[in-house]
PDB file of C-alpha atoms in Angstrom:
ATOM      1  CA  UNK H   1      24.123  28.382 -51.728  1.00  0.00           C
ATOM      2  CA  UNK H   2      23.954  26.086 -48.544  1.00  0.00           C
ATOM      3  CA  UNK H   3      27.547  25.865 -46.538  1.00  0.00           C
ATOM      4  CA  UNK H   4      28.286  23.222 -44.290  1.00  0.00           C
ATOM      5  CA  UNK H   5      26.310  24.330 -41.310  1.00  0.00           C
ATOM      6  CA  UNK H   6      23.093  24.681 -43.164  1.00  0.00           C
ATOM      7  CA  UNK H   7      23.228  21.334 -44.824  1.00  0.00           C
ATOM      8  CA  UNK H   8      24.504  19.878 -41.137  1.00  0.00           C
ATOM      9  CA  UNK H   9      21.517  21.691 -39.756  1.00  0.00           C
ATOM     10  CA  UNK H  10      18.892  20.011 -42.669  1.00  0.00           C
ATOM     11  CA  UNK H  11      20.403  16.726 -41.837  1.00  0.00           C
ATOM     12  CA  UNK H  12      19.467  17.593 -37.806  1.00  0.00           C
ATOM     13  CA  UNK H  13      15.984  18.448 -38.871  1.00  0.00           C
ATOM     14  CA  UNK H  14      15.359  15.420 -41.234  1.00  0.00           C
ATOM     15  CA  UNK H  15      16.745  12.761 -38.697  1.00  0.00           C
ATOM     16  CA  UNK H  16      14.676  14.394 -36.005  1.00  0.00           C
ATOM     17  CA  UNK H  17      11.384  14.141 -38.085  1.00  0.00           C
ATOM     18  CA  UNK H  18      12.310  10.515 -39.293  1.00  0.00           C
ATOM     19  CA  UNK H  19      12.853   9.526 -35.695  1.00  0.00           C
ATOM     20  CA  UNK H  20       9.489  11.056 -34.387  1.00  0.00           C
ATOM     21  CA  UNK H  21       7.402   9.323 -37.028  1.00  0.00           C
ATOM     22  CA  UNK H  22       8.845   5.832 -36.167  1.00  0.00           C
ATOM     23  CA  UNK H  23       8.180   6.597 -32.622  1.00  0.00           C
ATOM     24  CA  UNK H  24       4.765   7.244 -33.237  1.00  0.00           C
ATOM     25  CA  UNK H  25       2.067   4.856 -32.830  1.00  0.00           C
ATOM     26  CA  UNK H  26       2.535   1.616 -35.221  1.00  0.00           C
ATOM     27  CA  UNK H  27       0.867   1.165 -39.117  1.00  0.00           C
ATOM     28  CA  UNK H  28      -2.510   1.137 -38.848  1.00  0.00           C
ATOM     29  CA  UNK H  29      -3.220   2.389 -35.324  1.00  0.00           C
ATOM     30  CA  UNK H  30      -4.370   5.817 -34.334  1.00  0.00           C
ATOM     31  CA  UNK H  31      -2.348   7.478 -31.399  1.00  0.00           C
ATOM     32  CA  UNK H  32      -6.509   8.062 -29.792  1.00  0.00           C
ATOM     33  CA  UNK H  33      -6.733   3.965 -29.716  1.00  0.00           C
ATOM     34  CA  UNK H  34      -4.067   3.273 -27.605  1.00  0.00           C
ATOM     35  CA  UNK H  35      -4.491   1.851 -24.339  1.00  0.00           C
ATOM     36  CA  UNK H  36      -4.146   3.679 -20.869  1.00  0.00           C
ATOM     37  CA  UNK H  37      -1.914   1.570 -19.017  1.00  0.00           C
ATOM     38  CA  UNK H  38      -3.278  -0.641 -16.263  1.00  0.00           C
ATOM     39  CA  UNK H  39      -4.341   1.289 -12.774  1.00  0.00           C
ATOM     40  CA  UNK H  40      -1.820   0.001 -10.181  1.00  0.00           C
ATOM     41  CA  UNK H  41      -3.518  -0.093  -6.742  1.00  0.00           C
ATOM     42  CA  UNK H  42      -0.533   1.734  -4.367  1.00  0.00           C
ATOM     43  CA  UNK H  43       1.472  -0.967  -2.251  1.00  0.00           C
ATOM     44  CA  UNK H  44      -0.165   0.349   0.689  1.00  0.00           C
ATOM     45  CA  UNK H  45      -3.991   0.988   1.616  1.00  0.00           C
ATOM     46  CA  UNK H  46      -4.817   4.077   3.726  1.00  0.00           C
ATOM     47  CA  UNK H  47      -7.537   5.272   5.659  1.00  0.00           C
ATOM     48  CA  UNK H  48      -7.185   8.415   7.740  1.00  0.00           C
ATOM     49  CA  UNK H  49      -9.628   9.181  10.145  1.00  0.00           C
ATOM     50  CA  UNK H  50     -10.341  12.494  12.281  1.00  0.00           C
ATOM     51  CA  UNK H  51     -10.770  12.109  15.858  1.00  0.00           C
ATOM     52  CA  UNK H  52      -9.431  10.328  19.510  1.00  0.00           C
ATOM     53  CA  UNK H  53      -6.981   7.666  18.605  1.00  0.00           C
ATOM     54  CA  UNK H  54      -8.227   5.186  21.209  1.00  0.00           C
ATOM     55  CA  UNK H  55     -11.342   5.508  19.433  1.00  0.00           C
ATOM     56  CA  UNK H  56     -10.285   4.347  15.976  1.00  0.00           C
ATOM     57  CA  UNK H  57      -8.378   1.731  17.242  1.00  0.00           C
ATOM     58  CA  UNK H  58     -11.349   0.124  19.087  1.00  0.00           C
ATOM     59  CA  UNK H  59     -13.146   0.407  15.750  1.00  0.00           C
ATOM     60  CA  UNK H  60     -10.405  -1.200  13.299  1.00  0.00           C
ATOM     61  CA  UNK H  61     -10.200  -4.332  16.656  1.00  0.00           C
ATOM     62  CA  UNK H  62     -14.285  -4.352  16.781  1.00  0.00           C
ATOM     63  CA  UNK H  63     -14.386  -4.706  12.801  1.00  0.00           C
ATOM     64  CA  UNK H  64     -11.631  -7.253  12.612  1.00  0.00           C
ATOM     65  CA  UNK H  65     -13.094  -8.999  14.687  1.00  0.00           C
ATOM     66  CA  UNK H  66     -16.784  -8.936  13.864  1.00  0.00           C
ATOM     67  CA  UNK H  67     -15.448 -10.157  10.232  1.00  0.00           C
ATOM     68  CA  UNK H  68     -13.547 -12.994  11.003  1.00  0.00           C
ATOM     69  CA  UNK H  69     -11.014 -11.762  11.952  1.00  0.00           C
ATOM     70  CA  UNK H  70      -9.242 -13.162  15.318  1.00  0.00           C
ATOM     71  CA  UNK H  71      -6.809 -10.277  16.889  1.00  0.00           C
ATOM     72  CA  UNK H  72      -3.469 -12.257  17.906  1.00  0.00           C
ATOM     73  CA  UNK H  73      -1.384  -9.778  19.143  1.00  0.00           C
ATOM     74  CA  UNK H  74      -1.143  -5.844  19.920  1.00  0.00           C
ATOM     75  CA  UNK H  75       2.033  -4.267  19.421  1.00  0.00           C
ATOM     76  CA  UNK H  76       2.465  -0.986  20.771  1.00  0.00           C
ATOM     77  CA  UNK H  77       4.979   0.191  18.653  1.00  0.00           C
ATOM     78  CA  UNK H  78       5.210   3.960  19.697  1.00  0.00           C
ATOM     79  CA  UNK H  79       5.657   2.870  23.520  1.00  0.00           C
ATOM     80  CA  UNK H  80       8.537   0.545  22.199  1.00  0.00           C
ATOM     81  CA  UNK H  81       9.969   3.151  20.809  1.00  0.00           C
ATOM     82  CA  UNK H  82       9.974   5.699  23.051  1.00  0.00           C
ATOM     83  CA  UNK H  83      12.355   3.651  25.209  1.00  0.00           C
ATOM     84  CA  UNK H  84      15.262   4.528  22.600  1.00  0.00           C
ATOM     85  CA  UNK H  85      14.021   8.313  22.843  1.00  0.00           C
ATOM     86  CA  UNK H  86      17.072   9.947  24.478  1.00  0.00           C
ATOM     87  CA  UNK H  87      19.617   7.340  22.573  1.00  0.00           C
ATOM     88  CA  UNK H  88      18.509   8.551  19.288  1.00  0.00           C
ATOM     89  CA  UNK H  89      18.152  11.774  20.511  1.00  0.00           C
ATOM     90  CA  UNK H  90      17.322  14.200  17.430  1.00  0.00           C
ATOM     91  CA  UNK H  91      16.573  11.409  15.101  1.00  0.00           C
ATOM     92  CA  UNK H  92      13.816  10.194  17.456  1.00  0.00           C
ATOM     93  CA  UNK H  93      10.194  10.322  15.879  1.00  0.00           C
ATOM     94  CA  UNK H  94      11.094  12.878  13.544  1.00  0.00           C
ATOM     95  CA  UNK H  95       7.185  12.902  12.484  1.00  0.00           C
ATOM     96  CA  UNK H  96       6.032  13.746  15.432  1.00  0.00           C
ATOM     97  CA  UNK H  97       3.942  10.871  15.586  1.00  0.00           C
ATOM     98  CA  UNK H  98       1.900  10.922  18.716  1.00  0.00           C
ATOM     99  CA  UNK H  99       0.956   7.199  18.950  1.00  0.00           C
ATOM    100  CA  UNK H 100       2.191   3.747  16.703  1.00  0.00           C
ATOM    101  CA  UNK H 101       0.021   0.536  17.252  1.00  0.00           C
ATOM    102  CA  UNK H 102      -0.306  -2.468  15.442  1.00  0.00           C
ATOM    103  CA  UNK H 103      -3.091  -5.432  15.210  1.00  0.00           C
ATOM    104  CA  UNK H 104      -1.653  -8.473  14.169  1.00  0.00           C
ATOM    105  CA  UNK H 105      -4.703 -10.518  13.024  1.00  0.00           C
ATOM    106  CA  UNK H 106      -5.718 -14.170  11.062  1.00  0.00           C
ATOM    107  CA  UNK H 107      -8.648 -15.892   9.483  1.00  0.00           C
ATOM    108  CA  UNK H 108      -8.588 -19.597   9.699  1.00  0.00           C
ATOM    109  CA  UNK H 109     -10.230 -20.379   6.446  1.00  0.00           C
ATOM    110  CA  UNK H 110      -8.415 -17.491   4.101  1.00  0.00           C
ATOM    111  CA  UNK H 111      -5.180 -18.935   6.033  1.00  0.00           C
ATOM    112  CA  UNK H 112      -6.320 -22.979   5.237  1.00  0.00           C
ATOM    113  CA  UNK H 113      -7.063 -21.334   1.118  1.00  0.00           C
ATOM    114  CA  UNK H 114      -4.173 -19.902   1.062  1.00  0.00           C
ATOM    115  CA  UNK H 115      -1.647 -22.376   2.326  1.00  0.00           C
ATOM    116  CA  UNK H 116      -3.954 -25.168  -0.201  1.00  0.00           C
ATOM    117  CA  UNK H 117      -2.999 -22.757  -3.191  1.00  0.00           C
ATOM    118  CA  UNK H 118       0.999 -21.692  -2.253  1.00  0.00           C
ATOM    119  CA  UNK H 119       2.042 -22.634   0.844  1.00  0.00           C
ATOM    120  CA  UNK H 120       4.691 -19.967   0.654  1.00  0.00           C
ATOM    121  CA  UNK H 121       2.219 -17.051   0.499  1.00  0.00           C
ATOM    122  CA  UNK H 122       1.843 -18.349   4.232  1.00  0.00           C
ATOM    123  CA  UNK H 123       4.206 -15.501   4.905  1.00  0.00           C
ATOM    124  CA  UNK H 124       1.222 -13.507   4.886  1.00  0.00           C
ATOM    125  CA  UNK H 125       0.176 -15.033   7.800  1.00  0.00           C
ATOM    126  CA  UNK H 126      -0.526 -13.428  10.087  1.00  0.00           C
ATOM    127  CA  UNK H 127      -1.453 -10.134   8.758  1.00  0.00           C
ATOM    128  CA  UNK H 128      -1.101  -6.877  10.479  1.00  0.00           C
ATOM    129  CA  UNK H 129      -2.304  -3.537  10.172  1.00  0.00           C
ATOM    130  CA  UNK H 130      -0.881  -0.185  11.263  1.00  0.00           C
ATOM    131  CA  UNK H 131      -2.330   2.845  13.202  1.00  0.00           C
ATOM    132  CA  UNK H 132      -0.524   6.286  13.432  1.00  0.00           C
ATOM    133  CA  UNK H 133      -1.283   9.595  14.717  1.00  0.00           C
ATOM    134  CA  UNK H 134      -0.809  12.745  14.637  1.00  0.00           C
ATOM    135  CA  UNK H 135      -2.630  16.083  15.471  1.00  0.00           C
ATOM    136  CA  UNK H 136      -5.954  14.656  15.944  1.00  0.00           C
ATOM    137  CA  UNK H 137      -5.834  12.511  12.655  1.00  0.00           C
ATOM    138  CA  UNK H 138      -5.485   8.612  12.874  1.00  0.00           C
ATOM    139  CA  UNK H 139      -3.909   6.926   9.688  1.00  0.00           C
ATOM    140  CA  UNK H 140      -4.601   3.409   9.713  1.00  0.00           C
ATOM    141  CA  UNK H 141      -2.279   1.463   7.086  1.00  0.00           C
ATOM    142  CA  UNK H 142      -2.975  -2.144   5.392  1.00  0.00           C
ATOM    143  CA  UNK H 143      -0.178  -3.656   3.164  1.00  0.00           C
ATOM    144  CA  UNK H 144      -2.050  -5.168  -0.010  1.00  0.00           C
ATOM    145  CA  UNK H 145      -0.998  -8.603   0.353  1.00  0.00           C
ATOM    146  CA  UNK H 146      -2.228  -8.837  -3.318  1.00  0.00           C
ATOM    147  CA  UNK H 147       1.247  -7.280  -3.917  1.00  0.00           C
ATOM    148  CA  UNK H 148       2.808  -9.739  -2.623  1.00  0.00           C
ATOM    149  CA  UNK H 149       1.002 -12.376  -4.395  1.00  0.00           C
ATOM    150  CA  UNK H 150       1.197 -10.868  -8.016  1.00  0.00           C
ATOM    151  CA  UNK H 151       2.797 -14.272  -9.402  1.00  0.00           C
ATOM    152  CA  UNK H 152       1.133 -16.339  -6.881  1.00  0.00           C
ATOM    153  CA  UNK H 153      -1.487 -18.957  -7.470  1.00  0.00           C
ATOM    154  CA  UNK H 154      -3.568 -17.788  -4.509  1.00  0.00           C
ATOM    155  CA  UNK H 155      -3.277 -14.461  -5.954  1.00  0.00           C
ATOM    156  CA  UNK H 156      -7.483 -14.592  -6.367  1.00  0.00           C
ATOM    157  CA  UNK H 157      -7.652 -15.701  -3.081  1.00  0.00           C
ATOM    158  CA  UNK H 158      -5.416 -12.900  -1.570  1.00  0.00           C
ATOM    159  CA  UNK H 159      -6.961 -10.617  -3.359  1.00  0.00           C
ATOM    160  CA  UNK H 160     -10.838 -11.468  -2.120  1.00  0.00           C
ATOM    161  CA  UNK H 161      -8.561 -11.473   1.772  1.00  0.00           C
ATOM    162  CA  UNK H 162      -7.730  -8.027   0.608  1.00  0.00           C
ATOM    163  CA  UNK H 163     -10.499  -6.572  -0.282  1.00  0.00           C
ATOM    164  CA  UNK H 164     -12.557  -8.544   2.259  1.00  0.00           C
ATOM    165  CA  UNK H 165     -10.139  -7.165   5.369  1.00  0.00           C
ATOM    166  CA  UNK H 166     -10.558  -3.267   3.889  1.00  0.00           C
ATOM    167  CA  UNK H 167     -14.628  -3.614   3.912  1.00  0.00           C
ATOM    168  CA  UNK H 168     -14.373  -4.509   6.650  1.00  0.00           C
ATOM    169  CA  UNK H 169     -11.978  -1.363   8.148  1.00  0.00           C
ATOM    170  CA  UNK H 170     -14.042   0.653   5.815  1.00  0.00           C
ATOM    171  CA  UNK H 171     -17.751  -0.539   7.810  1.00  0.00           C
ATOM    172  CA  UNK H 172     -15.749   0.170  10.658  1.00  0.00           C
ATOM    173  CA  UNK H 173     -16.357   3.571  10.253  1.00  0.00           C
ATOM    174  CA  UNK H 174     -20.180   4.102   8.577  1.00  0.00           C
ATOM    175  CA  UNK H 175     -22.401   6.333  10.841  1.00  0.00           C
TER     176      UNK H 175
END
């Protein structure tokens, strides 16, 4: 004979089993045919590279450059911030990071495509990259302006920018 706990128990069991078949995949479709969900590229792109970081640097301005792409202004973020070292005392560089620099860069004609498709996606412009390091190992970081331009109509053409600035980082550094 079932008392109250067993039938409360049944009920638990039932309700469980209905709720896992509706939560399986719909009519028709096998669970094996669904569809992985879309590869999101990480916000940003990042290249780490062994060795001096005057070196690398050099590289990622010579590759800029020999692409296209004009070098407007160099930041030297870890010298700017060193001037706040004893005001921030223990909170100063808690990384460790041994040098910040940035290259603030343009192309003309990615710059003239972009502004023709959504002239607000001109924030963009200029672009910058990045450069940290830290025990011998240079990081050098590229926000994907295609991230920004998700609803964009010069989302193609931010995305070919994209692309087209990390080939050219990435021949930076073929032997």
């Amino acid at each position: 004979m079932l008392n109250l706990r067993s039938i409360f128990v049944l009920f638990l069991l039932a309700t469980t089993v209905a709720w896992a078949e509706e939560a399986a995949a719909p009519a028709g479709i096998e669970a094996t045919t669904a569809t992985p969900p879309p590869v999101v590229e990480p916000s940003v792109y990042v290249k780490k590279v062994k060795g001096d970081f005057s070196a690398t640097y050099k590289k990622v301005f010579t590759a800029l450059e020999n692409n296209g792409y004009f070098v407007v202004f160099e930041p030297n973020i870890g010298k700017n911030l060193s001037n706040f070292a004893q005001r921030w005392g223990k909170n100063y560089n808690k990384n460790d990071l041994d040098a910040i620099r940035s290259l603030v860069f343009c192309n003309a004609w990615y710059a003239n495509e972009v502004s023709n498709m959504d002239p607000d996606m001109l924030a963009l412009c200029p672009l910058h990259i990045t450069l940290t390091h830290k025990k011998g190992t240079t990081s050098i970081l590229f926000v994907r302006p295609s991230q920004v331009a998700s609803n964009s109509p010069a989302k193609k053409v931010v995305t070919e920018l994209e692309l087209d600035v990390i080939r050219a980082i990435e021949q930076g550094f073929i032997p």
